[in-house]
CSV table of C-alpha atoms and ligand atoms in Angstrom, one decimal:
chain,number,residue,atom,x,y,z
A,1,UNK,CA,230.6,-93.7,95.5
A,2,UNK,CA,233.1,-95.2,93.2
A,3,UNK,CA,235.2,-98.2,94.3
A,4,UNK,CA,237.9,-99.4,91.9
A,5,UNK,CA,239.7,-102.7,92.1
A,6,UNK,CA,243.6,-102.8,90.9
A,7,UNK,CA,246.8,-104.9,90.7
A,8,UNK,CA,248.1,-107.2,88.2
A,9,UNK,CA,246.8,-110.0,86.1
A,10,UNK,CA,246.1,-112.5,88.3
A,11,UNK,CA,245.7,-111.1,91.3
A,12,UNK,CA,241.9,-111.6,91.9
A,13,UNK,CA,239.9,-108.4,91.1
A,14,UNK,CA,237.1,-110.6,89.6
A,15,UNK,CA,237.2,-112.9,92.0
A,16,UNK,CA,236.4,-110.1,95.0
A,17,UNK,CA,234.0,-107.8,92.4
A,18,UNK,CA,232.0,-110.7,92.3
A,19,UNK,CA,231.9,-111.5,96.6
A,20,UNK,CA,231.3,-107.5,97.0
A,21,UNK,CA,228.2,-107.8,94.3
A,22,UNK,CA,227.1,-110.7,96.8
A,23,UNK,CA,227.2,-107.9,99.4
A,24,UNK,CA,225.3,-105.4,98.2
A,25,UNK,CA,222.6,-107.7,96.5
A,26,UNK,CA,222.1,-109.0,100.3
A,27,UNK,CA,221.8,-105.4,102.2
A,28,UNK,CA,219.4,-104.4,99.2
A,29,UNK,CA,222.0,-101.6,97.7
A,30,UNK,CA,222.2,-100.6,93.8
A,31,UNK,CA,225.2,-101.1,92.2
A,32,UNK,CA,226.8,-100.9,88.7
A,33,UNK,CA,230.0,-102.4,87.4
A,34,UNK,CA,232.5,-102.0,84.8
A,35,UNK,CA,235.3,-102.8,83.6
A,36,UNK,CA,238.3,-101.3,81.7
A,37,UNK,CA,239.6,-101.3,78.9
A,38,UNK,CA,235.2,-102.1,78.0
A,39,UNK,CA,232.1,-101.0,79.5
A,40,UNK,CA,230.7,-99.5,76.2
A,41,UNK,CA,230.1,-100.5,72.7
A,42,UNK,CA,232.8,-98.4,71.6
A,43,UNK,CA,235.4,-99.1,74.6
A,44,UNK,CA,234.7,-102.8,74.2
A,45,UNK,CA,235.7,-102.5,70.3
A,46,UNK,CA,238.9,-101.1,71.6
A,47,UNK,CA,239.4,-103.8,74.0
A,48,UNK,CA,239.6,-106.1,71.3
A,49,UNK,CA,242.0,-104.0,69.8
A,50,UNK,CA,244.2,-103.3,73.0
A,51,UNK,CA,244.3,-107.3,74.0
A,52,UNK,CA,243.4,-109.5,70.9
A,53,UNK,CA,245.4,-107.3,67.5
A,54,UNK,CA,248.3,-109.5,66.9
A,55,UNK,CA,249.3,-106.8,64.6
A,56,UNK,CA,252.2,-104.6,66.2
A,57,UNK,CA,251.1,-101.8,68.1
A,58,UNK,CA,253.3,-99.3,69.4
A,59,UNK,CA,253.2,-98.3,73.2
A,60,UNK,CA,252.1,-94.5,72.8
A,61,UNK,CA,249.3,-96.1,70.5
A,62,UNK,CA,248.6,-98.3,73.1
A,63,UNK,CA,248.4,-95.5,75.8
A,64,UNK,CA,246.2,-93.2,73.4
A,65,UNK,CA,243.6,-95.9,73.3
A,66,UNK,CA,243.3,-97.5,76.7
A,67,UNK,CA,242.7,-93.6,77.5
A,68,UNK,CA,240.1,-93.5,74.6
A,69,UNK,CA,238.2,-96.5,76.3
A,70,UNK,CA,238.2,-94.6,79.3
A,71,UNK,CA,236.9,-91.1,77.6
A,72,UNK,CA,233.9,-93.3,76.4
A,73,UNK,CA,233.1,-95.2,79.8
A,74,UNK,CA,233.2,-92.3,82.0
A,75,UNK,CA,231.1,-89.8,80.1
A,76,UNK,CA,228.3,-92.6,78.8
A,77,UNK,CA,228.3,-94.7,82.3
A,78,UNK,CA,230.1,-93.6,85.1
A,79,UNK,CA,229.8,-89.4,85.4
A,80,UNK,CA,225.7,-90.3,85.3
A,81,UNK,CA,225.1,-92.5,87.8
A,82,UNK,CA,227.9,-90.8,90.1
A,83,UNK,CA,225.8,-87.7,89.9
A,84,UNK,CA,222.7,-90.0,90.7
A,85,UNK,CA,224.6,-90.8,94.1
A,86,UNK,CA,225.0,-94.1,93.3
A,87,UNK,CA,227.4,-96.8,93.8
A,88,UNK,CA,230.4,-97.7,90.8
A,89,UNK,CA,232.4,-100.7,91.3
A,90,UNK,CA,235.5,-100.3,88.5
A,91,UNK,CA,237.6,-103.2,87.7
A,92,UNK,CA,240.7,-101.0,86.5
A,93,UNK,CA,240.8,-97.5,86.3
A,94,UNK,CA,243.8,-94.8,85.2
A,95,UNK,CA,245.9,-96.4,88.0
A,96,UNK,CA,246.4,-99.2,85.1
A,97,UNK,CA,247.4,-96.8,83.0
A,98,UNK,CA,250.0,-95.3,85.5
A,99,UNK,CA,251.4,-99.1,86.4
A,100,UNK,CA,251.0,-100.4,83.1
A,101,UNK,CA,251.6,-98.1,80.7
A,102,UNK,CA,253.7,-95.8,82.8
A,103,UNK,CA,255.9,-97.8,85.1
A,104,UNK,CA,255.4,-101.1,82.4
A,105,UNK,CA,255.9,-99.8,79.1
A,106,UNK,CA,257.6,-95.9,79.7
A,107,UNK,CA,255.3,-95.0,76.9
A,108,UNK,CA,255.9,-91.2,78.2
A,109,UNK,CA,256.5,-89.6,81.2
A,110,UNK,CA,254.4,-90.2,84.0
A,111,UNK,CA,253.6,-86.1,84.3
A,112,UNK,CA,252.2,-86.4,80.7
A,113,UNK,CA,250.7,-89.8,81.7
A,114,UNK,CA,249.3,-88.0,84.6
A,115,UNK,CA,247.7,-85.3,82.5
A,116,UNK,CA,245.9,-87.8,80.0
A,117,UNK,CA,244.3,-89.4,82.9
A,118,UNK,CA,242.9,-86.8,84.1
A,119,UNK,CA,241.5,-85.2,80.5
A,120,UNK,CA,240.4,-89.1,79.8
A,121,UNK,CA,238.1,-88.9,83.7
A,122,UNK,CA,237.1,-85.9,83.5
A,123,UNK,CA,239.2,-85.4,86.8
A,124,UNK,CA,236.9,-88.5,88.4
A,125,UNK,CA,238.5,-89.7,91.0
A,126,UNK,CA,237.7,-92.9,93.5
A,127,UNK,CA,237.0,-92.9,96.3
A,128,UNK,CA,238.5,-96.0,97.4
A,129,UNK,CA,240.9,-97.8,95.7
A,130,UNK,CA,241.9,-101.6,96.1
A,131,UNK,CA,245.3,-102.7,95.1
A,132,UNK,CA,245.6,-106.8,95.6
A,133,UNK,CA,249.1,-106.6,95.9
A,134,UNK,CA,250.9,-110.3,95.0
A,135,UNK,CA,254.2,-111.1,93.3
A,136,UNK,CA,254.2,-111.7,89.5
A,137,UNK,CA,255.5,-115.2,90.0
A,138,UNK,CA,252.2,-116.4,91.9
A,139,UNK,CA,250.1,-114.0,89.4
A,140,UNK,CA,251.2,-115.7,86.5
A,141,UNK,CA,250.7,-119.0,88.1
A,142,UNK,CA,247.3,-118.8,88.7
A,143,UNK,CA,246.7,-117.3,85.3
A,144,UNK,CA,248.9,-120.6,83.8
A,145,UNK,CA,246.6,-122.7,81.4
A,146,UNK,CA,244.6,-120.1,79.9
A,147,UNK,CA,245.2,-118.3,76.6
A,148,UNK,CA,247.2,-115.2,77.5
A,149,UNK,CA,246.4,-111.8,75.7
A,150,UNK,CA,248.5,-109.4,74.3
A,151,UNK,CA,249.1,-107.6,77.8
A,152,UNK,CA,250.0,-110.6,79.4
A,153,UNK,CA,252.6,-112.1,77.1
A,154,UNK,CA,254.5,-108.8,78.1
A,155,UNK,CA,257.1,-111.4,80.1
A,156,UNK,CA,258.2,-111.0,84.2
A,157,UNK,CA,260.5,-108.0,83.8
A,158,UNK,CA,257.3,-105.9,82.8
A,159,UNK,CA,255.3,-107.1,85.2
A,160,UNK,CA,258.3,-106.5,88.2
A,161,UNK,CA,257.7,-102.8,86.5
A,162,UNK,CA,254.4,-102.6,86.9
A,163,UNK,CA,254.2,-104.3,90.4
A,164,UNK,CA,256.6,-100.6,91.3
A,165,UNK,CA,254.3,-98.3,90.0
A,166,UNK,CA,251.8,-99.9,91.6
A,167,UNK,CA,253.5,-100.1,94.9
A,168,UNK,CA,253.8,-96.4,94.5
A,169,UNK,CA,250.6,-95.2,93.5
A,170,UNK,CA,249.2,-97.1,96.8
A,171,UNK,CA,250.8,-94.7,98.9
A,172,UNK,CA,247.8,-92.3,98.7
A,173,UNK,CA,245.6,-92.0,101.2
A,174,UNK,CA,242.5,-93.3,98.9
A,175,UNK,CA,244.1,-96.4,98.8
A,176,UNK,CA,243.5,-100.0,100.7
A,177,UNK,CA,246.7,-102.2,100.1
A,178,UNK,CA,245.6,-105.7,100.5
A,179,UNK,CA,247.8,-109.1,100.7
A,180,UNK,CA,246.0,-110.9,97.5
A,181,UNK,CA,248.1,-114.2,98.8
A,182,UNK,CA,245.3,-114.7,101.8
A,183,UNK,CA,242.3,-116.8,100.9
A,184,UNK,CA,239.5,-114.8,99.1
A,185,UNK,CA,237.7,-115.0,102.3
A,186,UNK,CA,239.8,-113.1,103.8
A,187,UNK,CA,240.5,-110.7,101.3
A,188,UNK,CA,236.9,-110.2,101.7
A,189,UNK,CA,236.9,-109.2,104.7
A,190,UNK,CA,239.3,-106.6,104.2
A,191,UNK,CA,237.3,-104.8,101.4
A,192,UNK,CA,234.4,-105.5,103.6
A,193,UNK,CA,235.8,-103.0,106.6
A,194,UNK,CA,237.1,-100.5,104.3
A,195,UNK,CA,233.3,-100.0,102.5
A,196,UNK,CA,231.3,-100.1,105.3
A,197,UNK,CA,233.5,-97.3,107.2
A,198,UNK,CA,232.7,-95.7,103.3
A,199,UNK,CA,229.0,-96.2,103.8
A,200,UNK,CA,228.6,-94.7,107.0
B,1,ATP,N1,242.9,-115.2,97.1
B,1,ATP,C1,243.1,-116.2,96.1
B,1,ATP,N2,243.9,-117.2,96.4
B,1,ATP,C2,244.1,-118.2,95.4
B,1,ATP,N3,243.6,-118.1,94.2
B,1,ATP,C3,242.8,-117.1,93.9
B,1,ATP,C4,242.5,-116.1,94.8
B,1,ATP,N4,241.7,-115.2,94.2
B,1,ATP,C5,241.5,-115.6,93.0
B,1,ATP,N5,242.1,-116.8,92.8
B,1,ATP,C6,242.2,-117.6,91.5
B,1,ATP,O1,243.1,-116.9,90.6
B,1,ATP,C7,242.7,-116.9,89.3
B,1,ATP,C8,242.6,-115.4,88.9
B,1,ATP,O2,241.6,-114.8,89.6
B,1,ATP,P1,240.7,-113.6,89.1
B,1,ATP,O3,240.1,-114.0,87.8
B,1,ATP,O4,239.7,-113.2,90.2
B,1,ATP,O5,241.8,-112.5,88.9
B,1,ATP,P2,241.8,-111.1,88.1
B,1,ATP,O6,242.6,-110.2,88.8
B,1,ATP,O7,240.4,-110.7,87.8
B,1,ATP,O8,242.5,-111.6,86.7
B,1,ATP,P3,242.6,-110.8,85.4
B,1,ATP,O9,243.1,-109.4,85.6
B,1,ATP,O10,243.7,-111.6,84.6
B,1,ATP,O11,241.3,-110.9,84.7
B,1,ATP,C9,241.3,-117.6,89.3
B,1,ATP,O12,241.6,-119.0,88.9
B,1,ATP,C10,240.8,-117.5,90.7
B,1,ATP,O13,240.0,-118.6,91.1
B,2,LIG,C1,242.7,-100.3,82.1
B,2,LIG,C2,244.0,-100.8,81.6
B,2,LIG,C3,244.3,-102.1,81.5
B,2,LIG,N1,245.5,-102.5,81.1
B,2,LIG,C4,245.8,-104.0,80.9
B,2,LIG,C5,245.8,-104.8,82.2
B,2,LIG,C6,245.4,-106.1,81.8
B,2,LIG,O1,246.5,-106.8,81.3
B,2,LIG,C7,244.4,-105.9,80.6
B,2,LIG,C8,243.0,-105.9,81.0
B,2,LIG,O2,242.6,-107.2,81.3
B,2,LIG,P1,241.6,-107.6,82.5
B,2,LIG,O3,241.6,-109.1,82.5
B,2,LIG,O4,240.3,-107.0,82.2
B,2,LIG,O5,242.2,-107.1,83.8
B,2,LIG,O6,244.7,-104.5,80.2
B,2,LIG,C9,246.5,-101.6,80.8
B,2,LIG,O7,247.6,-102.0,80.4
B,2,LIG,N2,246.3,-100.3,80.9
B,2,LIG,C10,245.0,-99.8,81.3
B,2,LIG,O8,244.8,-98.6,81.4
């Protein structure tokens, strides 16, 4: 089963990866998790690239590698255990691409966007998808203090942008859309409902 967690920075996809490892840890369940751009020696070296170059990077560079990262992860990590049966929990997947580097950036259009995700996954698809939905405003507020990377100094406008695409993608069925302004607890819960209805 592959769970992937989405929504902009902020908005608490670490914060419930970690409560949902708590989870399956207590009912005795093997899990893996990764997460994008990273996962890999070679995906993590783009990372670096993708959110710590200070060099000027142009967007359909940018595209080409978060996509790269993804190539890497999927056929090294992900396609194995999947075909094992078992359990991947993905913080990001090629929905970021589509909100960030579609709806954000316009680096192409979203059909050839569309495309390139699939050739980068292998046409791996999740199987449930969580979007914490929240406003950029109290995003970037909770984010305030720490040292922002090259994605996150991309100012409100973008993120308004990417909050759309977002918004948009979530309208497939594979999607749970959850209010990331409730306590985590509650939030939880939510993801909680949504994998055990998976599971059985
Ligand atoms: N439901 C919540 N309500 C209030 N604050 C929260 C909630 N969930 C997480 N936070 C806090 O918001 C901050 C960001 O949370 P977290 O690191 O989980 O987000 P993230 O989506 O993984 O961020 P990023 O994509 O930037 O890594 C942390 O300080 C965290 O404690
Ligand atoms: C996979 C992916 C990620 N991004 C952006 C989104 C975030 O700003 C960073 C990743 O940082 P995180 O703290 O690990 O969430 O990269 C993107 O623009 N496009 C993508 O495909």
């Amino acid at each position: 089963m592959l769970i992937s967690f989405e929504g902009i920075d902020g908005c608490g996809k670490s914060t419930q990866i970690e409560l949902l490892k708590t989870y399956f840890k207590k009912i005795n369940t093997p899990f893996s998790v990764f997460r994008e751009p990273g996962g890999t020696e070679i995906s993590e070296k783009i990372r670096n690239l993708l959110l710590h170059e200070t060099d000027e990077m142009n967007s359909v560079t940018e595209l080409l590698l978060f996509s790269a990262a993804r190539s890497q992860l999927v056929s090294e990590e992900i396609s194995p255990r999947l075909k094992k049966g078992e359990i991947v929990i993905l913080d990001r997947f090629y929905d970021s691409t589509t909100a960030y580097q579609g709806y954000g950036r316009k680096s192409a259009e979203l059909s050839q966007i569309e495309t390139l995700n699939s050739l980068a996954t292998h046409q791996t698809v999740p199987d449930i998808t969580f979007y914490l939905r929240i406003d950029p405003e109290t995003a970037s507020k909770r984010t305030d203090g720490g040292e922002k990377d090259r994605m996150e100094r991309a100012g409100d406008d973008f993120f308004k942008d990417v909050c759309d695409g977002y918004d948009e993608l979530s309208k497939q069925e594979r999607f749970e859309i959850i209010d990331a302004t409730q306590s985590p607890e509650m939030i939880h819960q939510q993801i909680l409902k949504r994998v055990k209805k998976k599971l059985n």
